[in-house]
Coordinates of C-alpha atoms in Angstrom, one line a residue:
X447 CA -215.7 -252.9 28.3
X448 CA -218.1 -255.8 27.4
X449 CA -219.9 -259.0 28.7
X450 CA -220.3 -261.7 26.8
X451 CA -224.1 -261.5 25.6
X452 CA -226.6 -263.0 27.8
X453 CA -228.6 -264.7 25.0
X454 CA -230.6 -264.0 21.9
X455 CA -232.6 -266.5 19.9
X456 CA -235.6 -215.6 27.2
X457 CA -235.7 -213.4 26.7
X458 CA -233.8 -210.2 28.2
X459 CA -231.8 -207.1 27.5
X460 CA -228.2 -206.9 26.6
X461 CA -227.1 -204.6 28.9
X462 CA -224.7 -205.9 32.1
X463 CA -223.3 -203.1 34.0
X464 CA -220.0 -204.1 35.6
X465 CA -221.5 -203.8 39.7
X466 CA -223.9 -206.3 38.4
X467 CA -221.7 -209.1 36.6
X468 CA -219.3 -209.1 39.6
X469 CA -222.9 -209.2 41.8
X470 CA -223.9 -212.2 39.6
X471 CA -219.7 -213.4 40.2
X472 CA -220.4 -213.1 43.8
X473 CA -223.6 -215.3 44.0
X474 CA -221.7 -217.5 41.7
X475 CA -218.7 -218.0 44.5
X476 CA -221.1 -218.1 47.1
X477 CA -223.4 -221.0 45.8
X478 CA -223.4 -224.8 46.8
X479 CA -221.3 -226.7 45.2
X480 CA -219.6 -224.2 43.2
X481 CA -217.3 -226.1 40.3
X482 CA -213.9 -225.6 41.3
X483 CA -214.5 -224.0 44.3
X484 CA -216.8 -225.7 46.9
X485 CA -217.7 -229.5 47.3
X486 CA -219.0 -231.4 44.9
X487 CA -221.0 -234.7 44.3
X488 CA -218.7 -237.5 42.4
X489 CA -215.0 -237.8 42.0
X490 CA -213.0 -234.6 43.2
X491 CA -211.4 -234.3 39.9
X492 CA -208.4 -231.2 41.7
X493 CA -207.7 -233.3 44.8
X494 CA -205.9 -235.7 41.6
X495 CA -205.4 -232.8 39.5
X496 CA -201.3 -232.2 38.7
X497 CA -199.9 -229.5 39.4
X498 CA -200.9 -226.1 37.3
X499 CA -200.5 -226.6 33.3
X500 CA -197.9 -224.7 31.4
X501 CA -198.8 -223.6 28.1
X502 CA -202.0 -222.4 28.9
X503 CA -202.5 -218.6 27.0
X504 CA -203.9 -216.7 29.9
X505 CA -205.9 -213.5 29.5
X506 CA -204.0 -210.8 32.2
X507 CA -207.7 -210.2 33.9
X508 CA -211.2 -211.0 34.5
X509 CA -213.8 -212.4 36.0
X510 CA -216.2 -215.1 34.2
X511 CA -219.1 -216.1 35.7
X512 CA -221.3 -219.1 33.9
X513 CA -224.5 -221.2 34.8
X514 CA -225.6 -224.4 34.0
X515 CA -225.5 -228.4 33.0
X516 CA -224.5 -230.2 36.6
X517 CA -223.6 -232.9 34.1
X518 CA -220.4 -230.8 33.3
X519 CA -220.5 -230.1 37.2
X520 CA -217.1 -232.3 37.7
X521 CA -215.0 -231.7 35.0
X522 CA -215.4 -227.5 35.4
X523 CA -214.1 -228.4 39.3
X524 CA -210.8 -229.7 37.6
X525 CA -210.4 -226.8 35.0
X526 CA -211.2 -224.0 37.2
X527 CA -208.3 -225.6 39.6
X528 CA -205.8 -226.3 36.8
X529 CA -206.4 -222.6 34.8
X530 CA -207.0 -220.4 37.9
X531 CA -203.4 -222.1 39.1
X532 CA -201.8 -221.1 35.5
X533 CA -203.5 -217.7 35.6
X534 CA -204.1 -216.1 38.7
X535 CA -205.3 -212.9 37.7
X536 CA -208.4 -214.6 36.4
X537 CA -211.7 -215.6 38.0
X538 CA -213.6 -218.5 36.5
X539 CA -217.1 -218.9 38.6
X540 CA -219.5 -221.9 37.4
X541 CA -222.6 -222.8 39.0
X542 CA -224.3 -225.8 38.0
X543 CA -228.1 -225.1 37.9
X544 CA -229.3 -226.6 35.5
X545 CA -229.0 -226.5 31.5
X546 CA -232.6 -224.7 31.1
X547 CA -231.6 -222.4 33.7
X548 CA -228.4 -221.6 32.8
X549 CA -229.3 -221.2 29.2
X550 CA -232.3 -218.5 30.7
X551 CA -229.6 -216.4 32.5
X552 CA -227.5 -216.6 29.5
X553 CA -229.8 -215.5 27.0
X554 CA -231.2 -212.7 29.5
X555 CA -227.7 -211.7 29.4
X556 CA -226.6 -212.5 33.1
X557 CA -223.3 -214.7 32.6
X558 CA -220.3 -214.9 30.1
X559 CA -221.3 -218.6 29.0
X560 CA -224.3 -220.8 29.8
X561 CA -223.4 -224.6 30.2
X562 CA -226.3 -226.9 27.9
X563 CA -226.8 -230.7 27.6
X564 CA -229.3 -230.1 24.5
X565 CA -228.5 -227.5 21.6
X566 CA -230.3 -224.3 21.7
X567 CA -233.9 -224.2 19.9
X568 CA -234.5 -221.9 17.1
X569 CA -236.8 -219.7 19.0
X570 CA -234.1 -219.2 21.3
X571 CA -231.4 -218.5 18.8
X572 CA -233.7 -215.9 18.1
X573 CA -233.7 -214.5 21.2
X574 CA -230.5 -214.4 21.6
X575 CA -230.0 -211.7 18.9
X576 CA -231.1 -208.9 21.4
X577 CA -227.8 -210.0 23.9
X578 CA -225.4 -211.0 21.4
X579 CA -225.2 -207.4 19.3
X580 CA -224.4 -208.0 15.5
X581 CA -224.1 -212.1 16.0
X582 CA -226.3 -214.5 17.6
X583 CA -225.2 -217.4 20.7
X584 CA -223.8 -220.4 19.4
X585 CA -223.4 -224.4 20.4
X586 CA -219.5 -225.3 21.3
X587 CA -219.4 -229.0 22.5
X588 CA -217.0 -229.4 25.0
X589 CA -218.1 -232.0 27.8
X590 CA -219.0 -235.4 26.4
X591 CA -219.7 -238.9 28.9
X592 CA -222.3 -241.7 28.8
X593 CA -225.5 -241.1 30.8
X594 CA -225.6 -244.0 32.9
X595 CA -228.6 -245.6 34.6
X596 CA -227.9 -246.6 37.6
X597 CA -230.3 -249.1 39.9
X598 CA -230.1 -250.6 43.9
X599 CA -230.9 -254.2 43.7
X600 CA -230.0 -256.5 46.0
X601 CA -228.5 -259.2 44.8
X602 CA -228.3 -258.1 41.8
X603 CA -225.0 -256.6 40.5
X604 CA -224.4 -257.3 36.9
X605 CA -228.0 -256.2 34.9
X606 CA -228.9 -255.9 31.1
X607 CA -231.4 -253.9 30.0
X608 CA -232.3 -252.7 26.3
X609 CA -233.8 -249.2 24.7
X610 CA -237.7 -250.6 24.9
X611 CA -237.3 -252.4 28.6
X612 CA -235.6 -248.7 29.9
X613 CA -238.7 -247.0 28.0
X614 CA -241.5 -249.4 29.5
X615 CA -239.7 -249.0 32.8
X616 CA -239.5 -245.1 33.1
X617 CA -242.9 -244.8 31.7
X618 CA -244.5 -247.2 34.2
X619 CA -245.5 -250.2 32.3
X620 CA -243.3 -252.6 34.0
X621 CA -243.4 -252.1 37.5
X622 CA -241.7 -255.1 39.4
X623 CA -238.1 -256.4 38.8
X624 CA -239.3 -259.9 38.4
X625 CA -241.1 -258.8 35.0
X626 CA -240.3 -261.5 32.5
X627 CA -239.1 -258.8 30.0
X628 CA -236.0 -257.8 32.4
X629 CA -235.8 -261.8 33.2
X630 CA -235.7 -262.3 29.1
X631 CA -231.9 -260.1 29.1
X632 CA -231.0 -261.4 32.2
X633 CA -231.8 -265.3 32.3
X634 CA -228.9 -266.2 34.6
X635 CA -230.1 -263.7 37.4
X636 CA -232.3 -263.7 40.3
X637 CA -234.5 -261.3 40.3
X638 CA -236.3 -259.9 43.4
X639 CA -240.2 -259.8 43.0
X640 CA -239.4 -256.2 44.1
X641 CA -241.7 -252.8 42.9
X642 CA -239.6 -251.0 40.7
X643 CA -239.3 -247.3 41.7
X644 CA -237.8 -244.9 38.5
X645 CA -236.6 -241.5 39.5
X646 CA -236.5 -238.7 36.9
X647 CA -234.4 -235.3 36.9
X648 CA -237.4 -232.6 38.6
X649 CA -235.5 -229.3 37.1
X650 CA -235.3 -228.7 33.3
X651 CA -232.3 -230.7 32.7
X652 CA -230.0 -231.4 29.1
X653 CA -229.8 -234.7 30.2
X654 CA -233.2 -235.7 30.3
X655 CA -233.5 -234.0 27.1
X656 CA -230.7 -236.6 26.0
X657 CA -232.1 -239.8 27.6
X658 CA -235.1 -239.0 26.2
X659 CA -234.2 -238.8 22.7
X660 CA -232.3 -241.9 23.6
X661 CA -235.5 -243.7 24.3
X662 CA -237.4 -242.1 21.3
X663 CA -234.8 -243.0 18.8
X664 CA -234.0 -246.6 20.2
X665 CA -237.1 -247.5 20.5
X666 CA -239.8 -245.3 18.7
X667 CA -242.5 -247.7 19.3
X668 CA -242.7 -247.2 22.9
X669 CA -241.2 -244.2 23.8
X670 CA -243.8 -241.6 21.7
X671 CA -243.4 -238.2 24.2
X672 CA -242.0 -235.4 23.2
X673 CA -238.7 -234.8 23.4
X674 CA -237.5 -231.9 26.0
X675 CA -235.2 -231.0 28.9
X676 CA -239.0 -231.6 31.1
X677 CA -239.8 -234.8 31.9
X678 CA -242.2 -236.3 29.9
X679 CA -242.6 -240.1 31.7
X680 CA -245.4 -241.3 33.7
X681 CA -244.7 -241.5 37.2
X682 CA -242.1 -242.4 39.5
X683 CA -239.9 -240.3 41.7
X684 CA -238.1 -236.9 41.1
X685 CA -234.9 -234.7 42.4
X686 CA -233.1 -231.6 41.3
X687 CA -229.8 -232.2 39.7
X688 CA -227.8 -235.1 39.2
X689 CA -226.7 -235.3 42.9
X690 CA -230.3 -235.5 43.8
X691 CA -231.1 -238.8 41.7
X692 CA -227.9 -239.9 43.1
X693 CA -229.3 -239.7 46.0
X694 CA -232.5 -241.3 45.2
X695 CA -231.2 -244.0 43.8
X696 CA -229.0 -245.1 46.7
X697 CA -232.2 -244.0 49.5
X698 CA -234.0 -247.6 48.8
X699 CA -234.1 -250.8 47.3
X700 CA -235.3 -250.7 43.7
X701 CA -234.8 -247.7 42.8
X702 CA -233.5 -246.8 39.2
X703 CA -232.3 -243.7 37.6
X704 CA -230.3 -241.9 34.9
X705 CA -227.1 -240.0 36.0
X706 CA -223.5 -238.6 34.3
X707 CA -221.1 -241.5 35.4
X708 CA -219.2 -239.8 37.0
X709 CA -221.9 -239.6 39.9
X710 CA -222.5 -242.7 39.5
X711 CA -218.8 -243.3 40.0
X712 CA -218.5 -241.1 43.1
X713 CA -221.1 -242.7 44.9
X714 CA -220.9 -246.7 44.4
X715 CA -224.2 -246.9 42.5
X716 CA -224.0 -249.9 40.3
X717 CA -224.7 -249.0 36.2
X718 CA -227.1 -251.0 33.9
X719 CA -225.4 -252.4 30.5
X720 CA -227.2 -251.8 27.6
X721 CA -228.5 -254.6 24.7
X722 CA -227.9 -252.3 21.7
X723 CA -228.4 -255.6 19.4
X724 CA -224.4 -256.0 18.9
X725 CA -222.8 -259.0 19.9
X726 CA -222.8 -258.1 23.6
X727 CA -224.3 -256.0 26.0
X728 CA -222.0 -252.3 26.5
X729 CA -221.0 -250.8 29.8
X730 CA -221.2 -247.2 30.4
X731 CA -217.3 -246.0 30.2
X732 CA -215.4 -243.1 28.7
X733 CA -214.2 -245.4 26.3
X734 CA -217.2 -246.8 25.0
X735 CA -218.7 -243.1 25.4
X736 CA -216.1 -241.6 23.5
X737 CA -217.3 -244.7 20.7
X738 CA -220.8 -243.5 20.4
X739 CA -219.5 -240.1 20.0
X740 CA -217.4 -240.5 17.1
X741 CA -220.3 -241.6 15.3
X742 CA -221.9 -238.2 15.6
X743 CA -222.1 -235.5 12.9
X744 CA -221.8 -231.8 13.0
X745 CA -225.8 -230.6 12.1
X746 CA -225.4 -226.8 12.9
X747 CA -225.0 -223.8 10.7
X748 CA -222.2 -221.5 10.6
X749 CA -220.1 -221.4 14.1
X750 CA -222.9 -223.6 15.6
X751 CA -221.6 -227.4 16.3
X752 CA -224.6 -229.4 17.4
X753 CA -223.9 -232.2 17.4
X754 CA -226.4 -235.4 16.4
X755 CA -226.0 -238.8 17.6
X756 CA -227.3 -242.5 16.1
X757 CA -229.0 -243.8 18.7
X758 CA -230.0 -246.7 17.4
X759 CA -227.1 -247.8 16.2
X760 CA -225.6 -251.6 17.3
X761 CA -221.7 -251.0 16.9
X762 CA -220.1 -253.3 19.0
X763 CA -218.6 -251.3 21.9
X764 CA -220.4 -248.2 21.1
X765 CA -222.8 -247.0 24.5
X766 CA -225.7 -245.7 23.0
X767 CA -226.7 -243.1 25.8
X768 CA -224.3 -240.1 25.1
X769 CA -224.4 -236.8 25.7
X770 CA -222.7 -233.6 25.3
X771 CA -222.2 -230.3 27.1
X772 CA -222.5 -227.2 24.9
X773 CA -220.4 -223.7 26.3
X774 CA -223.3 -221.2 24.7
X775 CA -221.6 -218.0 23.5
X776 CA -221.9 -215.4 21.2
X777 CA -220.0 -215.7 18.1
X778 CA -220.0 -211.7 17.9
X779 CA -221.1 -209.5 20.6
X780 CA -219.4 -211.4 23.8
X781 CA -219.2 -208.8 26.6
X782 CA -215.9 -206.8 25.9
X783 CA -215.0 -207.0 30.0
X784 CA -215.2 -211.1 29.6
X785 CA -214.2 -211.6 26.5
X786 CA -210.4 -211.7 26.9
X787 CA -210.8 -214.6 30.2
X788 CA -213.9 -216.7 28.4
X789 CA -211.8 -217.0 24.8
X790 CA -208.6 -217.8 27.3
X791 CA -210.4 -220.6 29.4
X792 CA -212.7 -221.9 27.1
X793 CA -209.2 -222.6 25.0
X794 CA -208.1 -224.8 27.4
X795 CA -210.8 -226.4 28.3
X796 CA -210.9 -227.6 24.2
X797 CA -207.4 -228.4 24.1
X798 CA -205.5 -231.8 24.3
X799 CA -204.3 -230.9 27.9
X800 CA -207.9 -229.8 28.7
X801 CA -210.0 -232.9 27.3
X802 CA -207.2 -235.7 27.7
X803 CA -208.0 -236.1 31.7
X804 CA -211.6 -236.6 31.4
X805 CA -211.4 -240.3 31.0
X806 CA -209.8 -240.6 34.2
X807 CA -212.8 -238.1 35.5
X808 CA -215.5 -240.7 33.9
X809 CA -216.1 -237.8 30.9
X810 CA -215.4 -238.5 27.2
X811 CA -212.7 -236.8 25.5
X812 CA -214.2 -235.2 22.4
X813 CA -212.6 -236.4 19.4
X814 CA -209.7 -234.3 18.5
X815 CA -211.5 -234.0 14.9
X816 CA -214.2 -232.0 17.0
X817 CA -212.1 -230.1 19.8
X818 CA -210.1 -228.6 16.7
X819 CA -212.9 -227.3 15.1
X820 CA -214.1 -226.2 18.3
X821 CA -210.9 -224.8 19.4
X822 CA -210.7 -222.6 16.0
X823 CA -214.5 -221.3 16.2
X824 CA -213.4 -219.5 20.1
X825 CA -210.1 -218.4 18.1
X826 CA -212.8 -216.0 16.2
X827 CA -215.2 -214.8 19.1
X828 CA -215.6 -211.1 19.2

């Protein structure tokens, strides 16, 4: 959806003995907010989920335990519901700690699948070698959504902001809403002469990773850290998670921070439309996510699908800050008492019935010209 334009003139060992995976399985069940199986921050995608989905190939047994992106936090809620109604036999656990966390425990060999807003790093494909025996882990995009930046301002409930105002703003060089950059994008508002107060995601996170490399390929000239899943700004607030800047964000007045949508969504917090230099500003939606997507290309090698976005592009209607969740796996040398369940699940997750309801969860569908090719790389896990 548009506006009209407001004016321009590991490491670890391989070995998981079956007491400890359903030890790891257990921790999993037990933890806070458990996807699928505890409350969650956001939309409850299963209290609107239909009933069970035929069709769905289900492995007899087995219990699946992952770690990982909170961005994905939502969406695992409503397949874990939908495949552990189809399949009873089967135990899906997901715990949403983090991407650099849950890529750790995967590549020490802890869980089936580690959930990743940002591709795996060569050093890490490397170590992945020692837990995936005779293969090496792999990138299967599965998850994809806007990253939204969400703000409290009173009085304030349409704003525009572009890639160099976000950068000057999360790296403290504009500190008060009243700054005549922000007034420049938004000349009809009133701004409050108001400190602004940016929060940043504390824990190594995929989607700071993402919003960074947002911010350095939008607007090079002002954004010149590095590009990580740390936080490389100066200043301003931090929480753990994505429910923690949610809750940030809505604790005072001024506060402004980046967040999935769908927690956005779940909590009221108005979203900031970004000036990408089309003909209007862009909303944050699944359909204008799903836009920025499409524009991606496939950059990995072999069974790898890293994915790489044009952030600085201007199509009209395209959101420019998109991300996607990687499933990390092994394409050879998956654990042989998983391997059955993950293939199983992490079919239907890829498949029309899996990705269609996402919009409705504030996600991005990936573009069926993706999902197949996804969906045919877990066909030949071993």
């Amino acid at each position: 959806m548009q506006r009209p334009r407001p004016g321009r003139t590991y490491q670890g060992s391989r070995t998981l003995a079956a007491g400890s995976l359903a030890a790891v399985l257990s921790l999993a069940l037990a933890g806070c907010g458990l996807a699928g199986l505890g409350e969650g921050d956001g939309d409850d995608p299963a209290s609107a989920a239909p009933a069970a989905l035929a069709g769905i190939d289900c492995a007899k047994s087995g219990k699946v335990p992952g770690t990982g992106s909170s961005a994905q936090q939502n969406a695992m809620k409503y397949w874990i519901k939908q495949y552990e109604r189809a399949c009873p036999g089967v135990r899906i656990a997901y715990n949403p700690i983090g991407s650099g966390a849950g890529g750790a425990q995967f590549l020490r060999g802890v869980t089936a699948f580690g959930g990743s807003d940002g591709a795996l790093k060569p050093d890490e494909v490397a170590l992945s070698r020692s837990v995936c025996r005779g293969g090496r882990a792999i990138d299967l995009p599965m998850v994809g959504g806007p990253i939204a930046i969400g703000y409290d301002l009173p009085g304030v409930d349409d704003l525009v902001l572009d890639a160099a105002t976000l950068a000057k703003i999360f790296d403290r060089r504009i500190t008060s809403w009243d700054d005549p950059e922000i007034q420049r994008l938004n000349p009809g508002a009133e701004l409050p002469s108001m400190p602004v107060r940016p929060v940043h995601r504390s824990d190594d996170s995929g989607t700071t990773q993402n919003f960074q490399a947002y911010l350095a390929g939008a607007a090079p000239e002002v954004w010149q850290h590095p590009v990580g899943k740390a936080w490389q700004g100066r200043g301003g607030a931090s929480a753990s998670g994505s429910s923690g800047v949610a809750s940030q964000v809505t604790s005072g007045f001024g506060a402004i921070g980046y967040l999935e949508l769908s927690f956005a969504r779940g909590r009221h917090i108005k979203t900031v439309s970004i000036d990408t230099g089309a003909s209007a500003p862009v909303e944050p939606t699944p359909a204008t996510a799903s836009a920025g997507i499409a524009a991606a290309r496939v950059v990995g090698r072999g069974k790898d699908m890293t994915l790489k976005f044009r952030y600085g592009a201007s199509t009209p209607g395209a959101y420019p800050i998109v991300q996607v969740t990687y499933e990390i796996v092994c394409d050879k040398g998956n654990q042989k008492a998983t391997l059955p369940a993950l293939k199983s699940f992490l079919t239907y997750t890829a498949s029309k019935a899996g990705q269609k309801p996402l919009s409705r969860l504030n996600y991005a569908p990936l573009p069926e010209s993706v999902a197949g090719q996804v969906r045919e790389v877990i066909r030949t896990l071993s």
